[in-house]
mmCIF file with all atom_site columns, C-alpha atoms in Angstrom:
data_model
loop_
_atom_site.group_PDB
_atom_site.id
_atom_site.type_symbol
_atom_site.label_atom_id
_atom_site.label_alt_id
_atom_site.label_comp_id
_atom_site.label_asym_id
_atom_site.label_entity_id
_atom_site.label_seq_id
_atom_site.pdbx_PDB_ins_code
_atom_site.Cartn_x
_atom_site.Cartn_y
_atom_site.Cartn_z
_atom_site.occupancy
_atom_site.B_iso_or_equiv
_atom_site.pdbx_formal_charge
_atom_site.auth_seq_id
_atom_site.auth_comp_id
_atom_site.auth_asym_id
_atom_site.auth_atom_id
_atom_site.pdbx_PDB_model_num
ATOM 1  C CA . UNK A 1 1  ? -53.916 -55.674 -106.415 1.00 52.00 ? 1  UNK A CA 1
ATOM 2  C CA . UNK A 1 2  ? -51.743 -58.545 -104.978 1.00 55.00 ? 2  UNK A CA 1
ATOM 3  C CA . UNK A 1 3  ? -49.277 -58.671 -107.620 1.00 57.00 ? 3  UNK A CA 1
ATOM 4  C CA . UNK A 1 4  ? -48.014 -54.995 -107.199 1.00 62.00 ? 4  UNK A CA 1
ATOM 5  C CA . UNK A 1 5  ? -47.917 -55.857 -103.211 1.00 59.00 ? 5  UNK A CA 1
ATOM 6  C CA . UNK A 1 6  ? -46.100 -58.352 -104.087 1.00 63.00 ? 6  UNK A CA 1
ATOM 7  C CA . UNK A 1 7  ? -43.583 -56.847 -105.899 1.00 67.00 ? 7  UNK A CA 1
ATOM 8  C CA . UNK A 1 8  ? -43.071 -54.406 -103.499 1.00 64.00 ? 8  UNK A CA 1
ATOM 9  C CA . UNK A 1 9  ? -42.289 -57.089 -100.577 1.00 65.00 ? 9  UNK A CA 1
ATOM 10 C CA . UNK A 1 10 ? -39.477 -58.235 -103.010 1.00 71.00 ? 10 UNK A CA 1
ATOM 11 C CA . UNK A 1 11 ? -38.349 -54.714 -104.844 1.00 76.00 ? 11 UNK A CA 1
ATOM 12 C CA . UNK A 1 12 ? -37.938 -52.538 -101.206 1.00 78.00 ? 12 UNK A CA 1
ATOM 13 C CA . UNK A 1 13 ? -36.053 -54.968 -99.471  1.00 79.00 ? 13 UNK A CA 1
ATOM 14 C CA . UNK A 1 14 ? -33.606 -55.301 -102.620 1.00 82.00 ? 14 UNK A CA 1
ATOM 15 C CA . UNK A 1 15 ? -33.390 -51.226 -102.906 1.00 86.00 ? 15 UNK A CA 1
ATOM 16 C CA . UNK A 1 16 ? -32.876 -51.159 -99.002  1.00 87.00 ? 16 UNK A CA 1
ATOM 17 C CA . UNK A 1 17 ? -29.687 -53.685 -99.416  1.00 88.00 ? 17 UNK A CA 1
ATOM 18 C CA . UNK A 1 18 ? -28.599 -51.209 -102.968 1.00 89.00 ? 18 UNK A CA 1
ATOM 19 C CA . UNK A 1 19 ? -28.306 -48.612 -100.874 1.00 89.00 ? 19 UNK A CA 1
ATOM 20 C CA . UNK A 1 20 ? -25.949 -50.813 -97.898  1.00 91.00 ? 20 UNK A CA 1
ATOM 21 C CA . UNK A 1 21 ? -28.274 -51.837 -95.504  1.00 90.00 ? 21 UNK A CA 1
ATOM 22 C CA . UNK A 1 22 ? -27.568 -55.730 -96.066  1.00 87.00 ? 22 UNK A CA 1
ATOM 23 C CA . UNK A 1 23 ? -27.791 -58.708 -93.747  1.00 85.00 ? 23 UNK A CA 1
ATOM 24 C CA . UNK A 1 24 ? -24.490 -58.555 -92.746  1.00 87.00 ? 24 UNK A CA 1
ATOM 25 C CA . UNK A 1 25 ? -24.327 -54.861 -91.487  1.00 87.00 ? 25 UNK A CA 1
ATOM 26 C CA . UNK A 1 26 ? -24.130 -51.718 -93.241  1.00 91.00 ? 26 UNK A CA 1
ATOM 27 C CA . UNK A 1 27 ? -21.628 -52.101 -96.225  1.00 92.00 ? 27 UNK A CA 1
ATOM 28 C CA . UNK A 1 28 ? -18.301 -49.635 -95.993  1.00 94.00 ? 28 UNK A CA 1
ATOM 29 C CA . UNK A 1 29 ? -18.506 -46.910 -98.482  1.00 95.00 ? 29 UNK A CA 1
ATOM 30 C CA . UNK A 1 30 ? -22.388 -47.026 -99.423  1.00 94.00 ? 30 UNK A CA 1
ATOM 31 C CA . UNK A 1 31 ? -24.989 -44.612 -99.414  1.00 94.00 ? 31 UNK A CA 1
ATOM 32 C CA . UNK A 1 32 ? -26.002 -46.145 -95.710  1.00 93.00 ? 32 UNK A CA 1
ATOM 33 C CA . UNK A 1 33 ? -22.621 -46.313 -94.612  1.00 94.00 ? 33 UNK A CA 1
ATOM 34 C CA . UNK A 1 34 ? -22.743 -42.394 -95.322  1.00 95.00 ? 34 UNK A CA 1
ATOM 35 C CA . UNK A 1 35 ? -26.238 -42.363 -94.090  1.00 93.00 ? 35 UNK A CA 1
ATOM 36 C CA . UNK A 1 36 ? -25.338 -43.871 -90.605  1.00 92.00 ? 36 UNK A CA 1
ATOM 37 C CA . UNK A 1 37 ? -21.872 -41.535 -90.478  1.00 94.00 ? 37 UNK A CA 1
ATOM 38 C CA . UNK A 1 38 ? -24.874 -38.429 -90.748  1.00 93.00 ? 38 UNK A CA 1
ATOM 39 C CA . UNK A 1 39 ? -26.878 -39.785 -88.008  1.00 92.00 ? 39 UNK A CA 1
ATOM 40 C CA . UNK A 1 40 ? -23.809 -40.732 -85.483  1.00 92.00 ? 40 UNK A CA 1
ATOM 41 C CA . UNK A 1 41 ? -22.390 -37.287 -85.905  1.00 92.00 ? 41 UNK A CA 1
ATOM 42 C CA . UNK A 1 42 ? -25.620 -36.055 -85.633  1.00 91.00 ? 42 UNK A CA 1
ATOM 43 C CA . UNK A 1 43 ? -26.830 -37.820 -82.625  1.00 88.00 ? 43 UNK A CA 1
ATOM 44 C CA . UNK A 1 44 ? -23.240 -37.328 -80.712  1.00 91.00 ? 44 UNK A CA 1
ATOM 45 C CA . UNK A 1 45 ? -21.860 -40.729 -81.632  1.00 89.00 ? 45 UNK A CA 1
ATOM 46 C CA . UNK A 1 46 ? -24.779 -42.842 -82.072  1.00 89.00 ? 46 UNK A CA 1
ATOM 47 C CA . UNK A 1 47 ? -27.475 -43.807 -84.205  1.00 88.00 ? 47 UNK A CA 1
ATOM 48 C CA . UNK A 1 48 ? -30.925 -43.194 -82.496  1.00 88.00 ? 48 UNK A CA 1
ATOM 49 C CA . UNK A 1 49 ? -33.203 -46.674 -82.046  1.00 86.00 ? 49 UNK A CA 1
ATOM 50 C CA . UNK A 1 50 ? -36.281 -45.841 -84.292  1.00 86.00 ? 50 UNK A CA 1
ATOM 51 C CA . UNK A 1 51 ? -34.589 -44.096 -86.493  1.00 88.00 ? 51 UNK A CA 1
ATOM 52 C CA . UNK A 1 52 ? -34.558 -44.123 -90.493  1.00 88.00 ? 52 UNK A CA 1
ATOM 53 C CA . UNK A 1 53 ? -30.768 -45.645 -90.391  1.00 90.00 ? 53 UNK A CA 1
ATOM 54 C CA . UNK A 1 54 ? -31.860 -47.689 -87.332  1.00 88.00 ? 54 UNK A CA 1
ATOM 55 C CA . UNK A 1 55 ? -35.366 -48.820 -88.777  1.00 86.00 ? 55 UNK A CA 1
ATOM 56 C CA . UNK A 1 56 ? -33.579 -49.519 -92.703  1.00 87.00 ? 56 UNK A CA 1
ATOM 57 C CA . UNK A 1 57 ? -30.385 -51.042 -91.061  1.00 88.00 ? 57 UNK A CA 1
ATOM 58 C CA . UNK A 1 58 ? -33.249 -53.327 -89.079  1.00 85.00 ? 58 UNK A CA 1
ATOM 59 C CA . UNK A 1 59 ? -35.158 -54.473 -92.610  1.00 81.00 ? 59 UNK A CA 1
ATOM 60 C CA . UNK A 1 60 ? -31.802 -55.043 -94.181  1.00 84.00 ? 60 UNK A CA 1
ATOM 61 C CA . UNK A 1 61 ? -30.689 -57.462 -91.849  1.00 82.00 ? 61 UNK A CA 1
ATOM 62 C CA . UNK A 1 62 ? -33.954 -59.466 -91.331  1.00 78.00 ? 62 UNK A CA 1
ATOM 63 C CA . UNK A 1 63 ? -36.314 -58.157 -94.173  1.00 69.00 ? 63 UNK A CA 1
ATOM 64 C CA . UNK A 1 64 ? -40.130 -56.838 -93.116  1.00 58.00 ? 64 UNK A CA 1
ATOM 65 C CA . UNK A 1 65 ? -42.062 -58.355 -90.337  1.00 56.00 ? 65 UNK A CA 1
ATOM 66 C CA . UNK A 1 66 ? -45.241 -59.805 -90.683  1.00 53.00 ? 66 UNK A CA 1
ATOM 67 C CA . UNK A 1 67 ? -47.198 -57.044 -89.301  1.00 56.00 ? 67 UNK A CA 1
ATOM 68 C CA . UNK A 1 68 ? -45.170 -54.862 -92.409  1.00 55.00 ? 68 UNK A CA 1
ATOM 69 C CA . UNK A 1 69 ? -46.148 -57.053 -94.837  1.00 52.00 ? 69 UNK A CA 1
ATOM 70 C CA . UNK A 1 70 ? -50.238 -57.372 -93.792  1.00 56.00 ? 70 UNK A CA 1
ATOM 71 C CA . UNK A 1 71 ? -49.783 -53.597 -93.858  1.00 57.00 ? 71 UNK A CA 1
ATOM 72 C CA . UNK A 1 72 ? -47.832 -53.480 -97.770  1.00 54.00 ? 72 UNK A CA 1
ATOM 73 C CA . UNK A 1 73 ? -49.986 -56.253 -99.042  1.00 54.00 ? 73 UNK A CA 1
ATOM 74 C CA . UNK A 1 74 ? -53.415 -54.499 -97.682  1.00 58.00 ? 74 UNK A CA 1
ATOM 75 C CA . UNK A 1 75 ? -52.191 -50.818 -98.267  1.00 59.00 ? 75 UNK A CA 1
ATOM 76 C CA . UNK A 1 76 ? -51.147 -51.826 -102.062 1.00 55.00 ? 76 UNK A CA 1
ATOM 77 C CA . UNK A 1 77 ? -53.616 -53.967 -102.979 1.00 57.00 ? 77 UNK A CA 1
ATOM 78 C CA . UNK A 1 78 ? -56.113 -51.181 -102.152 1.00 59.00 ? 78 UNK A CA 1
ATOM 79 C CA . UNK A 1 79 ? -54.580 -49.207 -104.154 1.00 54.00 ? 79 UNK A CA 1
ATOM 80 C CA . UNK A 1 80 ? -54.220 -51.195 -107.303 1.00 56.00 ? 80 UNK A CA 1
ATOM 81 C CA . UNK A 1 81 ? -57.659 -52.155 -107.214 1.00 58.00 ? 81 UNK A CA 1
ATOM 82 C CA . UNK A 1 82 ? -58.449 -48.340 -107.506 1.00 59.00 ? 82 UNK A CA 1
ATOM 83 C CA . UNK A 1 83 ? -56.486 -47.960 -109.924 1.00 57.00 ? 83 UNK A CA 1
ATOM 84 C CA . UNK A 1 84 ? -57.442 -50.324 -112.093 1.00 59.00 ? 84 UNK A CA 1
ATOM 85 C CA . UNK A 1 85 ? -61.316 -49.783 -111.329 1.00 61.00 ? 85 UNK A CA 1
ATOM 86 C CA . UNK A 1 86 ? -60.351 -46.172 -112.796 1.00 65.00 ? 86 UNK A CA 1
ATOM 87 C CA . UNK A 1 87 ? -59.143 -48.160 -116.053 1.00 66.00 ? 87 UNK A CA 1
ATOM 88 C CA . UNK A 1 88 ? -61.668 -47.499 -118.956 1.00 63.00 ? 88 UNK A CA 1
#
């Protein structure tokens, strides 16, 4: 149950940053770069706080916060211990 949580608080963040959404801002030409164009245009020139550029743009930068990792670690490891009770 851990271990898949665990993965997940490493494996997200690292797709989040493959798609552009990296510490230092979104990177030019990447999906989130394309992403963020969408939203601005969209949102008449902005990008709307709370919003899935603004909200991946925010893990990107500073990864999850602790209340999103409680949440991962307890919401996976749930789920892998059901799965693997369902294991002959």
């Amino acid at each position: 149950g851990v271990l898949p949580a665990g993965v997940a608080l490493v494996a997200v963040p690292a797709c989040i940053a493959g798609l552009g959404f990296t510490a230092g801002g979104i990177a030019a030409g990447s999906i989130a770069a394309k992403m963020m164009s969408a939203a601005a245009i969209a949102n008449g020139g902005g990008v709307a706080a709370g919003s899935t550029v603004a909200v991946l743009q925010s893990v990107g930068a500073a990864g999850f916060s602790v209340a999103a990792k409680i949440g991962l670690m307890t919401g996976l490891g749930s789920l892998g211990a059901a799965a693997g009770a369902s294991l002959p």
